[in-house]
Every structure is written in structure tokens, then in C-alpha cells.
GROMACS .gro file of C-alpha atoms in nm:
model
  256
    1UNK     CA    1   0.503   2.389  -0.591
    2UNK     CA    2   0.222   2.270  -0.353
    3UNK     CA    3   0.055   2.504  -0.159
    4UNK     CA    4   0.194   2.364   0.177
    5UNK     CA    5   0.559   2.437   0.062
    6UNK     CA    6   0.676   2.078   0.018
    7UNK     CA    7   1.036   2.046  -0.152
    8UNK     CA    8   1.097   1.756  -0.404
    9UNK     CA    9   1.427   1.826  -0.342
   10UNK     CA   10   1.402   1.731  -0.016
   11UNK     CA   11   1.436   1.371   0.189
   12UNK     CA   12   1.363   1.335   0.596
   13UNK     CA   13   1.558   1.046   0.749
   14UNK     CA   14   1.435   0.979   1.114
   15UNK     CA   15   1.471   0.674   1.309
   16UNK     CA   16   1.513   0.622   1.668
   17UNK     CA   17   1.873   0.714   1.872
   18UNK     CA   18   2.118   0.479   1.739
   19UNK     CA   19   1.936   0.348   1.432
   20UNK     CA   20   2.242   0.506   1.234
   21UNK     CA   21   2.082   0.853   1.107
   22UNK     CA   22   2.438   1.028   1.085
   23UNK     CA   23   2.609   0.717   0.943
   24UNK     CA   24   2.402   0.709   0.677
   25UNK     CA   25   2.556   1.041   0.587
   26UNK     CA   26   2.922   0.874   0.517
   27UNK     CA   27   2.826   0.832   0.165
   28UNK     CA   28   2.871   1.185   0.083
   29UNK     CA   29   3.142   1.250   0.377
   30UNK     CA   30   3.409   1.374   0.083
   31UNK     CA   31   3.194   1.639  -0.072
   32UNK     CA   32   3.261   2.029   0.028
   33UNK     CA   33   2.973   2.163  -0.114
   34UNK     CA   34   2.739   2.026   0.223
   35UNK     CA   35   2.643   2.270   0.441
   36UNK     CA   36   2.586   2.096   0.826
   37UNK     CA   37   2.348   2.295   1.003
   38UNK     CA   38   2.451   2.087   1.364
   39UNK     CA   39   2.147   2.163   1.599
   40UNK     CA   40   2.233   1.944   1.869
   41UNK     CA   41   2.470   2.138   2.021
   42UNK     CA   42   2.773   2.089   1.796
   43UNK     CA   43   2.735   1.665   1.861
   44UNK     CA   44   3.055   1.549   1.656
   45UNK     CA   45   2.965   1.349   1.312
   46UNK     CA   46   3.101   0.966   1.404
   47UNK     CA   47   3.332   1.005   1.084
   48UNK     CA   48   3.554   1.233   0.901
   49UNK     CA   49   3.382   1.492   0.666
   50UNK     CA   50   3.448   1.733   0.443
   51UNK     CA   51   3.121   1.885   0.524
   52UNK     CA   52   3.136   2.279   0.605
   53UNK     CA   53   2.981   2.269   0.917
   54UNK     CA   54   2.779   2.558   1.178
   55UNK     CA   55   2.679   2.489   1.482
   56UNK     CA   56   2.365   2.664   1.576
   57UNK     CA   57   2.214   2.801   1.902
   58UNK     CA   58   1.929   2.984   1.755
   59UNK     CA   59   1.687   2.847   1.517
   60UNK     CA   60   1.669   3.209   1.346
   61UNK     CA   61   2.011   3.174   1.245
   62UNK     CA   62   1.944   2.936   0.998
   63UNK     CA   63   1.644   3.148   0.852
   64UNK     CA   64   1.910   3.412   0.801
   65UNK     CA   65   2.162   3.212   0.642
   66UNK     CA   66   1.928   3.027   0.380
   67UNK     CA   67   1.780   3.429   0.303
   68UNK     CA   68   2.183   3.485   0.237
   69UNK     CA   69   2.247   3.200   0.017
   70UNK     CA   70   1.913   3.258  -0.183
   71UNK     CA   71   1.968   3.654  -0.230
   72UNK     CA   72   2.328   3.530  -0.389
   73UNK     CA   73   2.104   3.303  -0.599
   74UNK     CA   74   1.886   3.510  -0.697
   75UNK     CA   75   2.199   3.862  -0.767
   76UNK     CA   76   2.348   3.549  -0.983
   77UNK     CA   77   2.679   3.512  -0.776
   78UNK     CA   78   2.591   3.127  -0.694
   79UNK     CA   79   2.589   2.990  -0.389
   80UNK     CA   80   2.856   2.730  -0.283
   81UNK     CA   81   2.640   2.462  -0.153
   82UNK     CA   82   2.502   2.201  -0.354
   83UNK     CA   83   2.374   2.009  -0.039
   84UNK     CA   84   2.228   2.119   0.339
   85UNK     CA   85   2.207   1.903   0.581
   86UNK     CA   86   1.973   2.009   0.872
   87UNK     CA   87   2.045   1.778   1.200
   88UNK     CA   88   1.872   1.776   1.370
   89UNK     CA   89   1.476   1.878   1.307
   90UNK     CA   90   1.384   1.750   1.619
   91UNK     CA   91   1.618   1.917   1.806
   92UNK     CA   92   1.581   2.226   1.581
   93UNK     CA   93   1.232   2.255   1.694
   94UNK     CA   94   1.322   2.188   2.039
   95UNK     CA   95   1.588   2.491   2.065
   96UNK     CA   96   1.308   2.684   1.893
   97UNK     CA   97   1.059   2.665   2.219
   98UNK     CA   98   1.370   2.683   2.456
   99UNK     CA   99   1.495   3.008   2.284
  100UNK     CA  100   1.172   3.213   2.176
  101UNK     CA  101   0.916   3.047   2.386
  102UNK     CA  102   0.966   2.956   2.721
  103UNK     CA  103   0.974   3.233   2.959
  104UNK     CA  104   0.844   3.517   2.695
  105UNK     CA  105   0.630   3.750   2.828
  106UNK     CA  106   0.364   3.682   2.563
  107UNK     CA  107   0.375   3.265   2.547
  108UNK     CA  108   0.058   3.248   2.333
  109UNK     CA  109   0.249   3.525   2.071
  110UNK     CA  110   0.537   3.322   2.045
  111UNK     CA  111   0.369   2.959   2.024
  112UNK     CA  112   0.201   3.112   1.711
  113UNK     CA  113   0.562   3.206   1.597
  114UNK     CA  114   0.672   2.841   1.642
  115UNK     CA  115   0.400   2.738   1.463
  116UNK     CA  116   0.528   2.968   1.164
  117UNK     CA  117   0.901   2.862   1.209
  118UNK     CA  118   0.853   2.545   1.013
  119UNK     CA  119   0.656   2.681   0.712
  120UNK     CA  120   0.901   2.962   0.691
  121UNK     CA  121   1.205   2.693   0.714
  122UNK     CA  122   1.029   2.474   0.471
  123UNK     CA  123   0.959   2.753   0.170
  124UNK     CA  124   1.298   2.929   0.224
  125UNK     CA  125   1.410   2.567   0.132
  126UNK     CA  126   1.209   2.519  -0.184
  127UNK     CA  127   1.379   2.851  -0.299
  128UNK     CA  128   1.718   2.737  -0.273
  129UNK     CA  129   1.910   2.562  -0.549
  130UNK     CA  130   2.005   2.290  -0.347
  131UNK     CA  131   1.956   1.957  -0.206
  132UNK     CA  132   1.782   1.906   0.185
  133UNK     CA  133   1.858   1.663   0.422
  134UNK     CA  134   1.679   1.617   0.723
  135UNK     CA  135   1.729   1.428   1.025
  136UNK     CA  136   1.492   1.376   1.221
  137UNK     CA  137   1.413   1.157   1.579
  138UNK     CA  138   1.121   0.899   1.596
  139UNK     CA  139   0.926   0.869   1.897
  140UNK     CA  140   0.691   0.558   1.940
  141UNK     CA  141   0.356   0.515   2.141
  142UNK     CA  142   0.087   0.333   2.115
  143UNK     CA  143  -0.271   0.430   1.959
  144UNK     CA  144  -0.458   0.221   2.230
  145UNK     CA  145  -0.823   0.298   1.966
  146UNK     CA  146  -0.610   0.101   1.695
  147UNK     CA  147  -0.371  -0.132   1.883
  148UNK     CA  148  -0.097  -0.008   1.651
  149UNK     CA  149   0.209   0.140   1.752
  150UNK     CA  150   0.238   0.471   1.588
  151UNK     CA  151   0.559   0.637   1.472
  152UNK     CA  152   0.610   1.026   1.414
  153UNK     CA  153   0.912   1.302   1.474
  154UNK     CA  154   0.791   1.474   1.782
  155UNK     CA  155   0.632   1.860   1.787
  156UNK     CA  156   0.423   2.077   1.972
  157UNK     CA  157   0.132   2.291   1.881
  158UNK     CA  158  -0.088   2.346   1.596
  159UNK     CA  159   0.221   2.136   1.375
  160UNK     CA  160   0.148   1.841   1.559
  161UNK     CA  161  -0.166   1.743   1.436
  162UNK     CA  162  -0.052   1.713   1.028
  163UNK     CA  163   0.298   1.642   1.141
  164UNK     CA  164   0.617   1.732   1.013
  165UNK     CA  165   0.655   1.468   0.794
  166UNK     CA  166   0.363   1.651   0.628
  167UNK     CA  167   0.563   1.849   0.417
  168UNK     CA  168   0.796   1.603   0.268
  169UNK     CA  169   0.723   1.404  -0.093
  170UNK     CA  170   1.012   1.142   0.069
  171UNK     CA  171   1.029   1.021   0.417
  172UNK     CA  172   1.279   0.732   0.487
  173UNK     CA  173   1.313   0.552   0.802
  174UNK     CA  174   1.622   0.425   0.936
  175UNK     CA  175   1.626   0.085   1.161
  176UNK     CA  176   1.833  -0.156   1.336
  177UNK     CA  177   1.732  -0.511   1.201
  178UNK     CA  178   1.842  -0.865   1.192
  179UNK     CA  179   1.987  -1.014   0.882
  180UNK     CA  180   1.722  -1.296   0.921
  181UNK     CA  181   1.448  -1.038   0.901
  182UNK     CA  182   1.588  -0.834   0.622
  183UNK     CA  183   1.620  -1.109   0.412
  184UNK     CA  184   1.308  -1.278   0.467
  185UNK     CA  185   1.128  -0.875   0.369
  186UNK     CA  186   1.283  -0.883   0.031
  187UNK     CA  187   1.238  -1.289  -0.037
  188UNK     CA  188   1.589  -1.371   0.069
  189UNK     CA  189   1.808  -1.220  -0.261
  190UNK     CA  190   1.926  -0.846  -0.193
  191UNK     CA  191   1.882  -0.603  -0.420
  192UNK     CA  192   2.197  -0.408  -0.559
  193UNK     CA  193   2.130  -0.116  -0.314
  194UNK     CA  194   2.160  -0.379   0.010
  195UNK     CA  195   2.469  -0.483   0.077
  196UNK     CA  196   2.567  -0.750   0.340
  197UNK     CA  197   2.898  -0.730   0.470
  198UNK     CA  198   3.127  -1.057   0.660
  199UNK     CA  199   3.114  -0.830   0.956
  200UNK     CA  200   2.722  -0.772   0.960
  201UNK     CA  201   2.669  -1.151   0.898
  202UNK     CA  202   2.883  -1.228   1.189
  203UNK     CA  203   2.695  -0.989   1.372
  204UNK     CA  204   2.346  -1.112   1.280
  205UNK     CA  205   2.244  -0.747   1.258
  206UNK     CA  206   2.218  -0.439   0.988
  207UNK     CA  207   2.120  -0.048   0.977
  208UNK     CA  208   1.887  -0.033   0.727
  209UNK     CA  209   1.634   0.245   0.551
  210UNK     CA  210   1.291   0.174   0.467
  211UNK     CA  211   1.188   0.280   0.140
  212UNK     CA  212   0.845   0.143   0.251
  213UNK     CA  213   0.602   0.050   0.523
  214UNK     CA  214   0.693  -0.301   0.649
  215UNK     CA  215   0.476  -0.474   0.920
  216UNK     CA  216   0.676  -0.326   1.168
  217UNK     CA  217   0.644   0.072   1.078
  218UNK     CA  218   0.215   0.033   0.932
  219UNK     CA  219   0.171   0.342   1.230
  220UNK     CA  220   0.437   0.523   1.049
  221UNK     CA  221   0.430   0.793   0.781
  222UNK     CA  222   0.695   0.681   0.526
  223UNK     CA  223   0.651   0.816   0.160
  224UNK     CA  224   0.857   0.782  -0.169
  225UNK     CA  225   0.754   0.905  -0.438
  226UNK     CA  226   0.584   0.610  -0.678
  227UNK     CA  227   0.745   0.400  -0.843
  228UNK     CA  228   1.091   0.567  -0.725
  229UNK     CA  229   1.172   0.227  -0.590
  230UNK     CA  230   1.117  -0.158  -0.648
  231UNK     CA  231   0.901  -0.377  -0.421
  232UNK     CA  232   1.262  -0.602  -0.372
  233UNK     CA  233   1.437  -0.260  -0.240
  234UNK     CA  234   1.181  -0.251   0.098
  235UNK     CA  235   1.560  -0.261   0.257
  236UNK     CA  236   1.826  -0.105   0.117
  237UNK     CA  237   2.198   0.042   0.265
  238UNK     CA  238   2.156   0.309   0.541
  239UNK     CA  239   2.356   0.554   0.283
  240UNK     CA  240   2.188   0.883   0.156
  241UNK     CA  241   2.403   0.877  -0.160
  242UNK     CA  242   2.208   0.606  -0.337
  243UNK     CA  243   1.882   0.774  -0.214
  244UNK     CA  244   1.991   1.135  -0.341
  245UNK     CA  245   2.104   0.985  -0.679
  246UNK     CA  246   1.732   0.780  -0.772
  247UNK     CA  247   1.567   1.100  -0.651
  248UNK     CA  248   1.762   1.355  -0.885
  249UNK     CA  249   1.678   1.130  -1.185
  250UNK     CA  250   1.321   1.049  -1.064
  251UNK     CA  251   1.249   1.406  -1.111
  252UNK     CA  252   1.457   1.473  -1.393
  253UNK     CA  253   1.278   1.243  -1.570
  254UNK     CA  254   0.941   1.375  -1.467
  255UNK     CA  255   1.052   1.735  -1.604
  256UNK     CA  256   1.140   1.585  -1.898
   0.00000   0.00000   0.00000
């Protein structure tokens, strides 16, 4: 493990509101071993899940229930969950300064607590058996020294300046994109993990990830790990099944 606590076992999807961050989570909506950690005030899932689902008000709470699952872990009783699903980080972080930070007595104290939610979040996630899924919200502005629009999930502080995205070996962005412009990114034939439905056609449109930088995202900080995917899969299905399954045998191969 790397000395800032990132999790292989770990993917951030972010995208802007309504680029299809939830839906992307239908691929695994039948499972019951996904813990939803709802941070956004218990916002209903668009679909029908499975998903064992808490709705939290204070970021703490999760701290204490990832110590739970891990000290099962780690007496040998298991833990039930296979999969957590954090949604999302953004607003995580946002109940964090709401909560513990705005109207403390000492506001300098607790900023430096904020600043130490994240890392504690992060390595309590390394220690658990299971998968992560983050969610995260994209804000855009422009870097006027560049002339490039930059893209990162938003955060105060001392966290800002790495970035959350930081701590993450996979970062996959999630976008609303014409069919035209899809196709012409991966030389017009679709790989097997982007699908094109009648109705999407017919539409002209498509929710997409980007397993890459395109010419559209150069300010942003996507990462997979190398090689992981193909130069033709720049686009591929806004489902996090796919995604989870070339990243368990990327580094099961790599521990082989």
C-alpha cells in the first residue's frame, strides 16, 4: 500500500448532475451484498435495488460503521458486504463542514479535522475486504494561465490543492455525448463494452464513461491503471459492472 492510502480496490465515478452517475450503478442493482452509504440526504436511486442502503447525516457515522465491519474482519466472523458504495463524496465532504465545522467554537481545530476526514475515510477503506465505489460531482472552470477548462470534484482546505482524486489508482468520468462524437473517438466500430441501443440512436445521444482523457476532459484528472483498457474502449457503457470485473482481474493478475 502507498503511503497516501490509495485503494486498488477502489474506482471514483464523477461527472457533472445528470451525466448518469447513479445509473451507471444498475449493473449491479440485484446484488445484496452492496452497502449504499446515501449522503445526499436519502436522494432515491432512479431504479430498483437490492442494495442495503443507510442514509447518513453525519460523516462520522460512516467512520464507525467501516471500524465495525473491519473489527468483524479482522475477529474472523466476515462481514456481509462484498461492495460499498459511497454517494456521494462531494456531498460527504460537504455535510462534513456543515456538521463539524461551521459554527464550532474553534473553526481553525476543526478545518484541520476535515482535512483528516478523508485520509481516515480513505485507509479505513484499504482495510476492508471489499470493493469501493465512489461518486463523486465535477465542477468545471476555467484556468485563464492555460486556456483550458479544468475539471476536479470540489473541496476545501489543505485537500484541495492534491485533490481528491489524488488518492485513487482509477478515476472514471461519466458524460453525456452524441452518438456522432462517440463514434468518431473510437474510429466509428464500438468496442464490446459500448453498446448502442435503437432508442439512443433515435435519440442522437449516450451516457458514457471515459476510460481516458479525450479532447474534451485534457483539464481533467482521469486515471486507469495501464494497460487495464484498449485505446478503442476511450467510450464504453455508463455501467460499473464491466468496470469492477476488468479491475478484479487486472489485479489478480498482477498478484499472480
Amino acid at each position: 500500500m502507498s503511503d497516501n492510502s490509495e485503494n486498488p480496490k477502489s474506482i471514483l465515478i464523477c461527472g457533472e448532475s445528470g451525466a448518469g452517475k447513479s445509473a451507471s450503478l444498475m449493473g449491479i442493482k440485484d446484488r445484496k451484498d452492496v452497502l449504499y452509504l446515501n449522503c445526499e440526504n436519502g436522494k432515491p436511486l432512479p431504479f430498483k435495488n437490492n442494495f442495503k442502503r443507510k442514509t447518513i447525516t453525519d460523516p462520522e457515522d460512516i467512520i464507525d460503521y467501516l471500524e465495525q465491519l473491519i473489527e468483524m474482519q479482522d475477529e474472523g466472523e466476515g462481514q456481509p458486504f462484498n461492495f460499498v458504495v459511497i454517494d456521494t463524496l462531494s456531498f460527504l465532504m460537504d455535510m462534513y463542514e456543515t456538521e463539524h465545522v461551521l459554527g464550532a467554537r474553534d473553526t481553525q481545530k476543526m478545518w484541520g479535522q476535515y482535512g483528516q476526514f478523508y485520509p481516515r475515510l480513505m485507509s479505513l477503506s484499504a482495510k476492508l475486504d471489499a470493493f469501493f465505489i465512489f461518486l463523486g460531482h465535477l465542477d468545471a472552470f476555467l484556468d485563464e494561465n492555460e486556456g483550458l477548462m479544468k475539471y476536479s470534484v470540489p473541496v476545501k482546505g489543505a485537500l484541495a490543492k492534491k485533490g481528491l482524486e489524488a488518492r485513487f489508482t482509477t478515476v472514471i468520468y461519466v458524460r453525456k455525448m452524441t452518438i456522432k462524437d462517440i463514434l468518431k473517438g473510437v474510429g466509428g466500430t464500438p468496442s464490446s463494452l459500448l453498446n448502442i441501443t435503437p432508442r439512443e440512436e433515435a435519440k442522437g445521444f449516450k451516457h458514457v464513461f471515459l476510460t481516458d482523457t479525450d479532447k474534451h476532459t485534457m483539464g481533467g484528472r482521469i486515471r486507469t491503471p495501464m494497460g487495464m483498457f484498449n485505446e478503442d474502449e476511450l467510450y464504453i457503457d455508463n455501467d460499473v459492472q464491466p468496470v469492477l470485473k476488468r479491475l478484479i482481474e487486472y489485479y489478480a493478475e498482477e498478484d499472480e
